[in-house]
PDB file of C-alpha atoms and ligand atoms in Angstrom:
ATOM      1  CA  MET A   1     133.820 147.520 110.925  1.00 72.00           C
ATOM      2  CA  THR A   2     131.446 147.550 107.921  1.00 87.00           C
ATOM      3  CA  GLU A   3     128.718 144.943 108.081  1.00 97.00           C
ATOM      4  CA  THR A   4     128.966 142.422 105.270  1.00 98.00           C
ATOM      5  CA  VAL A   5     125.194 141.907 105.234  1.00 98.00           C
ATOM      6  CA  LEU A   6     122.883 144.823 105.988  1.00 98.00           C
ATOM      7  CA  THR A   7     119.680 143.769 107.707  1.00 98.00           C
ATOM      8  CA  THR A   8     116.364 145.568 108.145  1.00 98.00           C
ATOM      9  CA  LEU A   9     112.957 144.333 109.226  1.00 98.00           C
ATOM     10  CA  VAL A  10     110.072 146.496 108.023  1.00 98.00           C
ATOM     11  CA  ASP A  11     106.435 145.383 107.991  1.00 96.00           C
ATOM     12  CA  GLY A  12     107.358 141.716 108.089  1.00 98.00           C
ATOM     13  CA  VAL A  13     109.985 141.957 105.316  1.00 98.00           C
ATOM     14  CA  LEU A  14     113.496 141.005 106.361  1.00 98.00           C
ATOM     15  CA  THR A  15     115.787 142.647 103.823  1.00 98.00           C
ATOM     16  CA  LEU A  16     119.274 141.168 103.590  1.00 98.00           C
ATOM     17  CA  THR A  17     121.680 143.224 101.497  1.00 98.00           C
ATOM     18  CA  LEU A  18     125.024 141.669 100.595  1.00 98.00           C
ATOM     19  CA  ASN A  19     127.463 144.430 101.358  1.00 98.00           C
ATOM     20  CA  ARG A  20     130.985 144.100  99.988  1.00 98.00           C
ATOM     21  CA  PRO A  21     130.392 146.341  96.964  1.00 98.00           C
ATOM     22  CA  GLU A  22     134.090 146.948  96.238  1.00 98.00           C
ATOM     23  CA  LYS A  23     134.396 143.180  95.614  1.00 98.00           C
ATOM     24  CA  LEU A  24     131.029 142.915  93.851  1.00 98.00           C
ATOM     25  CA  ASN A  25     129.658 141.343  97.051  1.00 98.00           C
ATOM     26  CA  SER A  26     131.758 138.222  96.648  1.00 98.00           C
ATOM     27  CA  PHE A  27     131.686 135.897  99.633  1.00 98.00           C
ATOM     28  CA  ASN A  28     134.291 135.910 102.338  1.00 97.00           C
ATOM     29  CA  GLU A  29     133.813 133.861 105.491  1.00 97.00           C
ATOM     30  CA  GLU A  30     132.251 136.728 107.386  1.00 98.00           C
ATOM     31  CA  MET A  31     129.635 137.354 104.712  1.00 98.00           C
ATOM     32  CA  HIS A  32     128.822 133.639 104.526  1.00 98.00           C
ATOM     33  CA  LEU A  33     128.136 133.560 108.251  1.00 98.00           C
ATOM     34  CA  ALA A  34     126.187 136.811 108.231  1.00 98.00           C
ATOM     35  CA  LEU A  35     123.917 135.664 105.409  1.00 98.00           C
ATOM     36  CA  ARG A  36     123.310 132.360 107.083  1.00 98.00           C
ATOM     37  CA  ALA A  37     122.476 134.124 110.364  1.00 98.00           C
ATOM     38  CA  GLY A  38     119.954 136.281 108.483  1.00 98.00           C
ATOM     39  CA  ILE A  39     118.179 133.273 107.005  1.00 98.00           C
ATOM     40  CA  GLU A  40     118.265 131.483 110.370  1.00 98.00           C
ATOM     41  CA  ARG A  41     116.571 134.503 111.887  1.00 98.00           C
ATOM     42  CA  ALA A  42     113.879 134.272 109.212  1.00 98.00           C
ATOM     43  CA  HIS A  43     113.255 130.702 110.342  1.00 98.00           C
ATOM     44  CA  SER A  44     112.956 131.493 114.032  1.00 98.00           C
ATOM     45  CA  ASP A  45     111.458 135.008 114.158  1.00 98.00           C
ATOM     46  CA  ALA A  46     107.679 135.015 113.689  1.00 97.00           C
ATOM     47  CA  ALA A  47     107.835 138.734 112.916  1.00 98.00           C
ATOM     48  CA  VAL A  48     109.601 137.849 109.654  1.00 98.00           C
ATOM     49  CA  ARG A  49     107.031 136.875 107.014  1.00 98.00           C
ATOM     50  CA  ALA A  50     109.097 137.325 103.851  1.00 98.00           C
ATOM     51  CA  VAL A  51     112.765 137.757 102.980  1.00 98.00           C
ATOM     52  CA  LEU A  52     114.183 140.097 100.361  1.00 99.00           C
ATOM     53  CA  LEU A  53     117.758 139.393  99.252  1.00 99.00           C
ATOM     54  CA  THR A  54     119.723 141.944  97.223  1.00 99.00           C
ATOM     55  CA  GLY A  55     123.182 143.469  96.859  1.00 98.00           C
ATOM     56  CA  SER A  56     124.864 146.834  97.464  1.00 98.00           C
ATOM     57  CA  GLY A  57     126.485 148.785  94.671  1.00 98.00           C
ATOM     58  CA  ARG A  58     126.645 147.761  91.028  1.00 98.00           C
ATOM     59  CA  GLY A  59     126.737 143.985  91.517  1.00 98.00           C
ATOM     60  CA  PHE A  60     124.529 141.393  93.162  1.00 98.00           C
ATOM     61  CA  CYS A  61     127.208 138.830  94.024  1.00 98.00           C
ATOM     62  CA  ALA A  62     130.356 137.584  92.244  1.00 98.00           C
ATOM     63  CA  GLY A  63     130.495 134.237  94.054  1.00 98.00           C
ATOM     64  CA  GLN A  64     133.443 133.245  96.183  1.00 98.00           C
ATOM     65  CA  ASP A  65     136.073 135.912  96.942  1.00 98.00           C
ATOM     66  CA  LEU A  66     138.967 134.657  94.838  1.00 97.00           C
ATOM     67  CA  GLY A  67     141.371 136.847  96.777  1.00 95.00           C
ATOM     68  CA  ASP A  68     140.965 134.271  99.560  1.00 91.00           C
ATOM     69  CA  ARG A  69     141.944 131.494  97.156  1.00 92.00           C
ATOM     70  CA  ASP A  70     145.203 132.916  95.790  1.00 92.00           C
ATOM     71  CA  PRO A  71     147.428 129.926  94.818  1.00 94.00           C
ATOM     72  CA  ARG A  72     150.426 132.258  94.626  1.00 95.00           C
ATOM     73  CA  LYS A  73     150.399 132.400  98.409  1.00 92.00           C
ATOM     74  CA  GLY A  74     151.587 128.785  98.410  1.00 91.00           C
ATOM     75  CA  GLY A  75     150.513 125.939 100.665  1.00 90.00           C
ATOM     76  CA  PRO A  76     148.338 122.933  99.845  1.00 91.00           C
ATOM     77  CA  ALA A  77     145.377 123.211  97.474  1.00 92.00           C
ATOM     78  CA  PRO A  78     142.238 124.229  99.371  1.00 92.00           C
ATOM     79  CA  ASP A  79     139.527 121.649 100.087  1.00 96.00           C
ATOM     80  CA  LEU A  80     136.664 123.349  98.277  1.00 97.00           C
ATOM     81  CA  GLY A  81     134.335 120.473  99.130  1.00 98.00           C
ATOM     82  CA  HIS A  82     134.817 121.450 102.738  1.00 95.00           C
ATOM     83  CA  THR A  83     133.948 125.091 102.059  1.00 94.00           C
ATOM     84  CA  LEU A  84     130.791 124.075 100.196  1.00 98.00           C
ATOM     85  CA  GLU A  85     129.779 121.801 103.047  1.00 98.00           C
ATOM     86  CA  THR A  86     130.551 124.445 105.649  1.00 98.00           C
ATOM     87  CA  PHE A  87     129.218 127.585 103.988  1.00 98.00           C
ATOM     88  CA  TYR A  88     127.198 127.424 100.760  1.00 98.00           C
ATOM     89  CA  ASN A  89     125.257 124.212 101.268  1.00 98.00           C
ATOM     90  CA  PRO A  90     123.775 125.038 104.679  1.00 98.00           C
ATOM     91  CA  THR A  91     122.614 128.441 103.425  1.00 98.00           C
ATOM     92  CA  LEU A  92     121.083 126.983 100.266  1.00 98.00           C
ATOM     93  CA  ARG A  93     119.237 124.390 102.328  1.00 98.00           C
ATOM     94  CA  LEU A  94     118.019 127.040 104.753  1.00 98.00           C
ATOM     95  CA  ILE A  95     116.582 129.090 101.882  1.00 98.00           C
ATOM     96  CA  ARG A  96     114.839 126.136 100.270  1.00 98.00           C
ATOM     97  CA  ASN A  97     113.501 124.851 103.599  1.00 98.00           C
ATOM     98  CA  LEU A  98     112.289 128.217 104.881  1.00 98.00           C
ATOM     99  CA  GLN A  99     108.494 128.081 105.105  1.00 98.00           C
ATOM    100  CA  LYS A 100     108.267 131.717 104.032  1.00 98.00           C
ATOM    101  CA  PRO A 101     108.794 133.388 100.641  1.00 98.00           C
ATOM    102  CA  VAL A 102     112.290 134.501  99.666  1.00 98.00           C
ATOM    103  CA  ILE A 103     112.397 137.202  96.991  1.00 98.00           C
ATOM    104  CA  CYS A 104     115.663 138.016  95.261  1.00 99.00           C
ATOM    105  CA  ALA A 105     116.329 141.382  93.631  1.00 99.00           C
ATOM    106  CA  VAL A 106     119.347 140.903  91.377  1.00 99.00           C
ATOM    107  CA  ASN A 107     120.614 144.452  91.068  1.00 98.00           C
ATOM    108  CA  GLY A 108     123.648 143.731  88.884  1.00 98.00           C
ATOM    109  CA  VAL A 109     126.032 141.004  87.818  1.00 98.00           C
ATOM    110  CA  ALA A 110     125.489 137.630  89.509  1.00 98.00           C
ATOM    111  CA  ALA A 111     128.434 135.310  88.890  1.00 98.00           C
ATOM    112  CA  GLY A 112     129.467 131.867  90.088  1.00 98.00           C
ATOM    113  CA  ALA A 113     127.780 130.918  93.338  1.00 98.00           C
ATOM    114  CA  GLY A 114     126.207 134.401  93.300  1.00 98.00           C
ATOM    115  CA  ALA A 115     124.058 133.438  90.304  1.00 98.00           C
ATOM    116  CA  ASN A 116     123.099 130.118  91.830  1.00 98.00           C
ATOM    117  CA  LEU A 117     122.231 131.710  95.151  1.00 98.00           C
ATOM    118  CA  ALA A 118     119.700 133.827  93.266  1.00 98.00           C
ATOM    119  CA  PHE A 119     118.235 130.771  91.509  1.00 98.00           C
ATOM    120  CA  ALA A 120     117.664 129.102  94.893  1.00 98.00           C
ATOM    121  CA  CYS A 121     115.286 131.902  95.917  1.00 98.00           C
ATOM    122  CA  ASP A 122     111.538 131.579  95.384  1.00 98.00           C
ATOM    123  CA  ILE A 123     110.862 134.609  93.196  1.00 98.00           C
ATOM    124  CA  VAL A 124     113.695 136.338  91.353  1.00 98.00           C
ATOM    125  CA  LEU A 125     113.459 139.798  89.833  1.00 99.00           C
ATOM    126  CA  ALA A 126     116.468 141.256  88.058  1.00 99.00           C
ATOM    127  CA  ALA A 127     117.461 144.663  86.742  1.00 98.00           C
ATOM    128  CA  LYS A 128     117.482 144.606  82.939  1.00 98.00           C
ATOM    129  CA  SER A 129     121.188 145.437  82.984  1.00 98.00           C
ATOM    130  CA  ALA A 130     121.976 142.470  85.251  1.00 98.00           C
ATOM    131  CA  LYS A 131     123.574 139.330  83.894  1.00 98.00           C
ATOM    132  CA  PHE A 132     124.043 135.807  85.191  1.00 98.00           C
ATOM    133  CA  ILE A 133     127.387 134.105  84.627  1.00 98.00           C
ATOM    134  CA  GLN A 134     128.339 130.513  85.421  1.00 98.00           C
ATOM    135  CA  ALA A 135     131.900 131.759  85.878  1.00 98.00           C
ATOM    136  CA  PHE A 136     133.205 128.451  87.213  1.00 98.00           C
ATOM    137  CA  ALA A 137     134.475 127.124  83.870  1.00 98.00           C
ATOM    138  CA  LYS A 138     136.789 130.120  83.600  1.00 98.00           C
ATOM    139  CA  ILE A 139     138.681 129.012  86.704  1.00 98.00           C
ATOM    140  CA  GLY A 140     138.504 125.258  86.298  1.00 98.00           C
ATOM    141  CA  LEU A 141     135.657 124.599  88.733  1.00 98.00           C
ATOM    142  CA  VAL A 142     132.222 123.050  88.422  1.00 98.00           C
ATOM    143  CA  PRO A 143     129.004 124.975  89.096  1.00 98.00           C
ATOM    144  CA  ASP A 144     128.041 124.771  92.766  1.00 98.00           C
ATOM    145  CA  ALA A 145     125.575 126.291  95.219  1.00 98.00           C
ATOM    146  CA  GLY A 146     122.891 124.168  93.563  1.00 98.00           C
ATOM    147  CA  GLY A 147     123.635 125.491  90.062  1.00 98.00           C
ATOM    148  CA  THR A 148     123.729 122.146  88.263  1.00 98.00           C
ATOM    149  CA  TRP A 149     120.437 121.236  89.951  1.00 97.00           C
ATOM    150  CA  SER A 150     118.631 124.514  89.171  1.00 97.00           C
ATOM    151  CA  LEU A 151     119.933 124.909  85.628  1.00 98.00           C
ATOM    152  CA  ALA A 152     119.284 121.312  84.599  1.00 97.00           C
ATOM    153  CA  ARG A 153     115.798 121.306  86.093  1.00 96.00           C
ATOM    154  CA  ILE A 154     114.672 124.684  84.858  1.00 96.00           C
ATOM    155  CA  LEU A 155     116.430 124.893  81.510  1.00 98.00           C
ATOM    156  CA  GLY A 156     117.102 121.258  80.582  1.00 97.00           C
ATOM    157  CA  GLU A 157     120.462 119.782  79.640  1.00 98.00           C
ATOM    158  CA  PRO A 158     121.223 121.661  76.397  1.00 98.00           C
ATOM    159  CA  ARG A 159     121.044 125.156  77.847  1.00 98.00           C
ATOM    160  CA  ALA A 160     122.390 124.131  81.262  1.00 98.00           C
ATOM    161  CA  LYS A 161     125.469 122.551  79.740  1.00 98.00           C
ATOM    162  CA  ALA A 162     126.115 125.425  77.352  1.00 98.00           C
ATOM    163  CA  LEU A 163     125.847 128.064  80.078  1.00 98.00           C
ATOM    164  CA  ALA A 164     128.027 126.059  82.452  1.00 98.00           C
ATOM    165  CA  MET A 165     130.689 125.098  79.928  1.00 98.00           C
ATOM    166  CA  THR A 166     131.020 128.427  78.136  1.00 98.00           C
ATOM    167  CA  ALA A 167     130.473 130.794  81.106  1.00 98.00           C
ATOM    168  CA  GLU A 168     128.658 132.994  78.602  1.00 98.00           C
ATOM    169  CA  PRO A 169     126.745 135.794  80.335  1.00 98.00           C
ATOM    170  CA  LEU A 170     122.962 135.456  80.265  1.00 98.00           C
ATOM    171  CA  MET A 171     121.203 138.819  80.321  1.00 98.00           C
ATOM    172  CA  ALA A 172     118.260 139.287  82.678  1.00 98.00           C
ATOM    173  CA  GLU A 173     115.603 139.551  79.968  1.00 98.00           C
ATOM    174  CA  LYS A 174     116.739 136.313  78.357  1.00 98.00           C
ATOM    175  CA  ALA A 175     116.881 134.637  81.779  1.00 98.00           C
ATOM    176  CA  ALA A 176     113.241 135.665  82.214  1.00 98.00           C
ATOM    177  CA  ASP A 177     112.329 134.443  78.704  1.00 98.00           C
ATOM    178  CA  TRP A 178     113.933 131.091  79.554  1.00 98.00           C
ATOM    179  CA  GLY A 179     111.995 130.804  82.814  1.00 98.00           C
ATOM    180  CA  LEU A 180     115.086 130.998  84.989  1.00 98.00           C
ATOM    181  CA  ILE A 181     113.798 134.063  86.831  1.00 98.00           C
ATOM    182  CA  TRP A 182     110.373 135.651  87.352  1.00 98.00           C
ATOM    183  CA  LYS A 183     110.988 138.921  85.514  1.00 98.00           C
ATOM    184  CA  ALA A 184     113.433 141.576  84.365  1.00 98.00           C
ATOM    185  CA  VAL A 185     112.501 145.145  85.246  1.00 98.00           C
ATOM    186  CA  GLU A 186     113.904 148.596  84.544  1.00 98.00           C
ATOM    187  CA  ASP A 187     117.004 149.135  86.696  1.00 98.00           C
ATOM    188  CA  GLU A 188     115.535 152.140  88.522  1.00 98.00           C
ATOM    189  CA  ALA A 189     112.329 150.229  89.309  1.00 98.00           C
ATOM    190  CA  LEU A 190     113.942 147.052  90.667  1.00 98.00           C
ATOM    191  CA  LEU A 191     114.140 147.760  94.372  1.00 98.00           C
ATOM    192  CA  ALA A 192     110.726 149.397  94.591  1.00 98.00           C
ATOM    193  CA  GLU A 193     109.098 146.569  92.678  1.00 98.00           C
ATOM    194  CA  ALA A 194     110.851 143.838  94.674  1.00 98.00           C
ATOM    195  CA  THR A 195     110.040 145.563  97.962  1.00 98.00           C
ATOM    196  CA  ALA A 196     106.379 145.944  96.977  1.00 98.00           C
ATOM    197  CA  LEU A 197     106.222 142.248  96.122  1.00 98.00           C
ATOM    198  CA  ALA A 198     107.944 141.246  99.366  1.00 98.00           C
ATOM    199  CA  SER A 199     105.553 143.474 101.354  1.00 98.00           C
ATOM    200  CA  GLN A 200     102.561 141.978  99.558  1.00 98.00           C
ATOM    201  CA  LEU A 201     103.727 138.464 100.429  1.00 98.00           C
ATOM    202  CA  ALA A 202     104.618 139.445 104.007  1.00 98.00           C
ATOM    203  CA  ALA A 203     101.018 140.580 104.441  1.00 98.00           C
ATOM    204  CA  GLY A 204      99.791 137.268 103.020  1.00 98.00           C
ATOM    205  CA  PRO A 205      98.761 133.952 104.596  1.00 98.00           C
ATOM    206  CA  THR A 206     102.279 132.918 105.617  1.00 98.00           C
ATOM    207  CA  LEU A 207     101.411 129.368 106.600  1.00 97.00           C
ATOM    208  CA  GLY A 208      99.648 128.746 103.294  1.00 98.00           C
ATOM    209  CA  LEU A 209     102.449 130.366 101.309  1.00 98.00           C
ATOM    210  CA  GLY A 210     105.015 128.220 103.116  1.00 98.00           C
ATOM    211  CA  LEU A 211     103.042 125.073 102.351  1.00 98.00           C
ATOM    212  CA  THR A 212     102.699 126.173  98.721  1.00 98.00           C
ATOM    213  CA  LYS A 213     106.474 126.529  98.493  1.00 98.00           C
ATOM    214  CA  GLN A 214     106.929 123.075 100.013  1.00 98.00           C
ATOM    215  CA  LEU A 215     104.449 121.543  97.552  1.00 98.00           C
ATOM    216  CA  ILE A 216     105.942 123.068  94.438  1.00 98.00           C
ATOM    217  CA  GLN A 217     109.433 122.040  95.463  1.00 98.00           C
ATOM    218  CA  ALA A 218     108.280 118.487  96.211  1.00 98.00           C
ATOM    219  CA  ALA A 219     106.555 118.199  92.814  1.00 97.00           C
ATOM    220  CA  ALA A 220     109.869 117.847  90.993  1.00 92.00           C
ATOM    221  CA  THR A 221     110.556 114.443  92.506  1.00 95.00           C
ATOM    222  CA  ASN A 222     107.090 113.197  93.529  1.00 98.00           C
ATOM    223  CA  SER A 223     104.828 111.002  91.443  1.00 98.00           C
ATOM    224  CA  LEU A 224     101.333 112.362  90.797  1.00 98.00           C
ATOM    225  CA  ASP A 225      99.964 110.027  93.472  1.00 98.00           C
ATOM    226  CA  GLU A 226     102.497 111.213  96.024  1.00 98.00           C
ATOM    227  CA  GLN A 227     101.808 114.809  95.119  1.00 98.00           C
ATOM    228  CA  LEU A 228      98.039 114.395  95.414  1.00 98.00           C
ATOM    229  CA  ASP A 229      98.536 112.950  98.889  1.00 98.00           C
ATOM    230  CA  LEU A 230     100.834 115.793  99.870  1.00 98.00           C
ATOM    231  CA  GLU A 231      98.344 118.376  98.574  1.00 98.00           C
ATOM    232  CA  ARG A 232      95.666 116.723 100.689  1.00 98.00           C
ATOM    233  CA  ASP A 233      97.855 116.878 103.792  1.00 98.00           C
ATOM    234  CA  CYS A 234      98.921 120.469 103.212  1.00 98.00           C
ATOM    235  CA  GLN A 235      95.367 121.573 102.450  1.00 98.00           C
ATOM    236  CA  ARG A 236      94.274 119.967 105.696  1.00 98.00           C
ATOM    237  CA  LYS A 237      96.816 122.107 107.562  1.00 98.00           C
ATOM    238  CA  ALA A 238      95.934 125.251 105.595  1.00 98.00           C
ATOM    239  CA  GLY A 239      92.240 124.672 106.202  1.00 98.00           C
ATOM    240  CA  ARG A 240      92.833 124.724 109.946  1.00 97.00           C
ATOM    241  CA  SER A 241      94.724 128.020 109.849  1.00 97.00           C
ATOM    242  CA  ARG A 242      93.363 131.279 111.188  1.00 97.00           C
ATOM    243  CA  ASP A 243      94.242 132.921 107.890  1.00 98.00           C
ATOM    244  CA  TYR A 244      91.952 130.578 105.973  1.00 98.00           C
ATOM    245  CA  ALA A 245      89.052 131.478 108.284  1.00 98.00           C
ATOM    246  CA  GLU A 246      89.894 135.153 107.822  1.00 98.00           C
ATOM    247  CA  GLY A 247      90.205 134.808 104.042  1.00 98.00           C
ATOM    248  CA  VAL A 248      86.805 133.199 103.650  1.00 98.00           C
ATOM    249  CA  THR A 249      85.169 135.602 106.118  1.00 98.00           C
ATOM    250  CA  ALA A 250      86.669 138.597 104.292  1.00 98.00           C
ATOM    251  CA  PHE A 251      85.393 137.255 100.973  1.00 98.00           C
ATOM    252  CA  LEU A 252      81.886 136.811 102.340  1.00 98.00           C
ATOM    253  CA  GLU A 253      81.961 140.257 103.949  1.00 98.00           C
ATOM    254  CA  LYS A 254      83.304 141.788 100.703  1.00 98.00           C
ATOM    255  CA  ARG A 255      86.354 143.319 102.405  1.00 98.00           C
ATOM    256  CA  LYS A 256      90.124 142.915 102.184  1.00 97.00           C
ATOM    257  CA  ALA A 257      91.484 140.023 104.235  1.00 97.00           C
ATOM    258  CA  GLU A 258      93.798 140.829 107.116  1.00 97.00           C
ATOM    259  CA  PHE A 259      96.105 137.868 107.440  1.00 98.00           C
ATOM    260  CA  ILE A 260      98.170 137.315 110.565  1.00 97.00           C
ATOM    261  CA  GLY A 261     100.415 134.588 109.190  1.00 95.00           C
ATOM    262  CA  GLU A 262      98.970 131.750 111.279  1.00 94.00           C
TER     263      GLU A 262
HETATM  264  O1  T3D B 301     136.207 128.622  96.704  1.00 61.17           O
HETATM  265  C1  T3D B 301     135.301 127.966  97.170  1.00 61.17           C
HETATM  266  O2  T3D B 301     135.014 128.030  98.369  1.00 61.17           O
HETATM  267  C2  T3D B 301     134.448 127.114  96.287  1.00 61.17           C
HETATM  268  C3  T3D B 301     133.252 127.847  95.903  1.00 61.17           C
HETATM  269  C4  T3D B 301     133.203 128.550  94.761  1.00 61.17           C
HETATM  270  C5  T3D B 301     132.040 129.345  94.420  1.00 61.17           C
HETATM  271  C6  T3D B 301     132.305 130.346  93.322  1.00 61.17           C
HETATM  272  O3  T3D B 301     131.532 131.269  93.228  1.00 61.17           O
HETATM  273  S1  T3D B 301     133.634 130.143  92.272  1.00 61.17           S
HETATM  274  C7  T3D B 301     133.417 131.502  91.146  1.00 61.17           C
HETATM  275  C8  T3D B 301     134.037 132.768  91.700  1.00 61.17           C
HETATM  276  N1  T3D B 301     133.655 133.937  90.946  1.00 61.17           N
HETATM  277  C9  T3D B 301     134.158 134.232  89.770  1.00 61.17           C
HETATM  278  O4  T3D B 301     134.945 133.511  89.187  1.00 61.17           O
HETATM  279  C10 T3D B 301     133.766 135.569  89.195  1.00 61.17           C
HETATM  280  C11 T3D B 301     134.965 136.502  89.185  1.00 61.17           C
HETATM  281  N2  T3D B 301     134.567 137.827  88.752  1.00 61.17           N
HETATM  282  C12 T3D B 301     134.376 138.133  87.457  1.00 61.17           C
HETATM  283  O5  T3D B 301     134.474 137.302  86.567  1.00 61.17           O
HETATM  284  C13 T3D B 301     134.056 139.557  87.153  1.00 61.17           C
HETATM  285  O6  T3D B 301     134.429 140.358  88.235  1.00 61.17           O
HETATM  286  C14 T3D B 301     132.544 139.778  86.880  1.00 61.17           C
HETATM  287  C15 T3D B 301     132.166 139.127  85.531  1.00 61.17           C
HETATM  288  C16 T3D B 301     131.677 139.216  87.998  1.00 61.17           C
HETATM  289  C17 T3D B 301     132.264 141.307  86.785  1.00 61.17           C
HETATM  290  O7  T3D B 301     133.161 141.875  85.858  1.00 61.17           O
HETATM  291  P1  T3D B 301     133.327 143.449  85.807  1.00 61.17           P
HETATM  292  O8  T3D B 301     134.246 143.756  84.667  1.00 61.17           O
HETATM  293  O9  T3D B 301     131.992 144.085  85.814  1.00 61.17           O
HETATM  294  O10 T3D B 301     134.006 143.852  87.204  1.00 61.17           O
HETATM  295  P2  T3D B 301     135.521 143.614  87.661  1.00 61.17           P
HETATM  296  O11 T3D B 301     136.330 144.822  87.308  1.00 61.17           O
HETATM  297  O12 T3D B 301     136.004 142.310  87.207  1.00 61.17           O
HETATM  298  O13 T3D B 301     135.342 143.526  89.252  1.00 61.17           O
HETATM  299  C18 T3D B 301     135.190 144.697  90.046  1.00 61.17           C
HETATM  300  C19 T3D B 301     136.003 144.484  91.283  1.00 61.17           C
HETATM  301  O14 T3D B 301     135.463 143.387  92.009  1.00 61.17           O
HETATM  302  C20 T3D B 301     137.450 144.143  90.969  1.00 61.17           C
HETATM  303  O15 T3D B 301     138.244 144.670  92.009  1.00 61.17           O
HETATM  304  P3  T3D B 301     139.281 145.901  91.704  1.00 61.17           P
HETATM  305  O16 T3D B 301     140.152 145.483  90.587  1.00 61.17           O
HETATM  306  O17 T3D B 301     138.363 147.060  91.325  1.00 61.17           O
HETATM  307  O18 T3D B 301     139.963 146.104  93.004  1.00 61.17           O
HETATM  308  C21 T3D B 301     137.449 142.639  91.059  1.00 61.17           C
HETATM  309  O19 T3D B 301     138.703 142.102  91.349  1.00 61.17           O
HETATM  310  C22 T3D B 301     136.491 142.422  92.209  1.00 61.17           C
HETATM  311  N3  T3D B 301     135.886 141.081  92.127  1.00 61.17           N
HETATM  312  C23 T3D B 301     134.944 140.646  91.280  1.00 61.17           C
HETATM  313  N4  T3D B 301     134.681 139.390  91.505  1.00 61.17           N
HETATM  314  C24 T3D B 301     135.460 138.995  92.525  1.00 61.17           C
HETATM  315  C25 T3D B 301     136.257 140.078  92.929  1.00 61.17           C
HETATM  316  N5  T3D B 301     137.137 139.994  93.908  1.00 61.17           N
HETATM  317  C26 T3D B 301     137.274 138.793  94.518  1.00 61.17           C
HETATM  318  N6  T3D B 301     136.545 137.720  94.174  1.00 61.17           N
HETATM  319  C27 T3D B 301     135.640 137.765  93.192  1.00 61.17           C
HETATM  320  N7  T3D B 301     134.896 136.683  92.900  1.00 61.17           N
END
C-alpha cells in the first residue's frame, strides 16, 4: 500500500511529505495518523533537529478529504468537532509545542485545513505559483486547524475576515507581502531552498532554537513583564547549554561553531 506520508531523516532533517497527490494530499484518517506519528517522532528522537513538511505532486494539501464526508451516502451528519479534536488539533499542538524548528515548503495549492496547517509551522516558504485558500466558506464550514487564530493574529481582522468569508485565493507572493509566510520563491527552487534552510537549522543550536520558538509564541499573550521574566529563564537555560559554550569558543577561536543540539 502507498504510504500517505513519506518520511526521510537526513543530516538531522526529518522530511515529511504528504503523499496523496491524486487527491491534492487531502487528509484521510490514515494520513492524519501518519503525519501525527511523524511529528511525535520529531519530539522523541534526538537525531531529529528540524522538520521539513511538504507535499507530493502539484498540491501541498487540500484540507479534509471531502470524499469521506459525502452526505449523499446518507446517515446522520458527521460530528466534525470530534474529528477536529481527534485529528487536526493534536497535530497542530504537536507542531507548536515541538522544541525544534518546523519548516514548511508549500509546493502548490494549500486549501482549507491544508492552508492552516502551513501557517502553524515556524517558517513557511511557498512556490510562487502556490495559493492559499480558506475554502471552508464554500462548503458552509468555519476555518479550523488554527486558521482563525493565525489569520486574525498575523493579518488582523479586516484581512482575516475577508479571506475567510470570500474563500478568495491568496497567491504566495501576496501572502509573503502580508507577512503570512516567510517568502515566495521560484517553483523550481522551492525544495532546494527549503531543504537548505532546514539543514542549516538542523545544524544549529537546537536547544536555543527551541527556546526561541517558545519565547516568540509566548509573546503574543504575555505582558512585557512576563516576557522579560521568560527571556531571563530561557537565557539561563541556553547559557548552560553545551552549544552556547561551543558558540562562544568558536567565536573566540575564529572558526565555525559545531553545534550538537544540547
Ligand atoms: O471534515 C472534517 O473533519 C472537518 C475538517 C475540515 C477541514 C477542511 O479542510 S474543510 C475544507 C476541505 N477542502 C476543500 O473544501 C477544498 C476542496 N478542493 C478545492 O476546492 C480544489 O480542489 C482546489 C482549489 C484545492 C484545487 O483546485 P484545482 O482545480 O487545482 O484541482 P481539482 O481539479 O479541484 O482537484 C484535483 C483532484 O483532487 C480532483 O480529483 P479528480 O476529479 O481529478 O479525481 C479533486 O476532486 C481532488 N480533490 C481536491 N481537493 C479535495 C479532493 N478530493 C477530496 N477532498 C478534497 N478536499
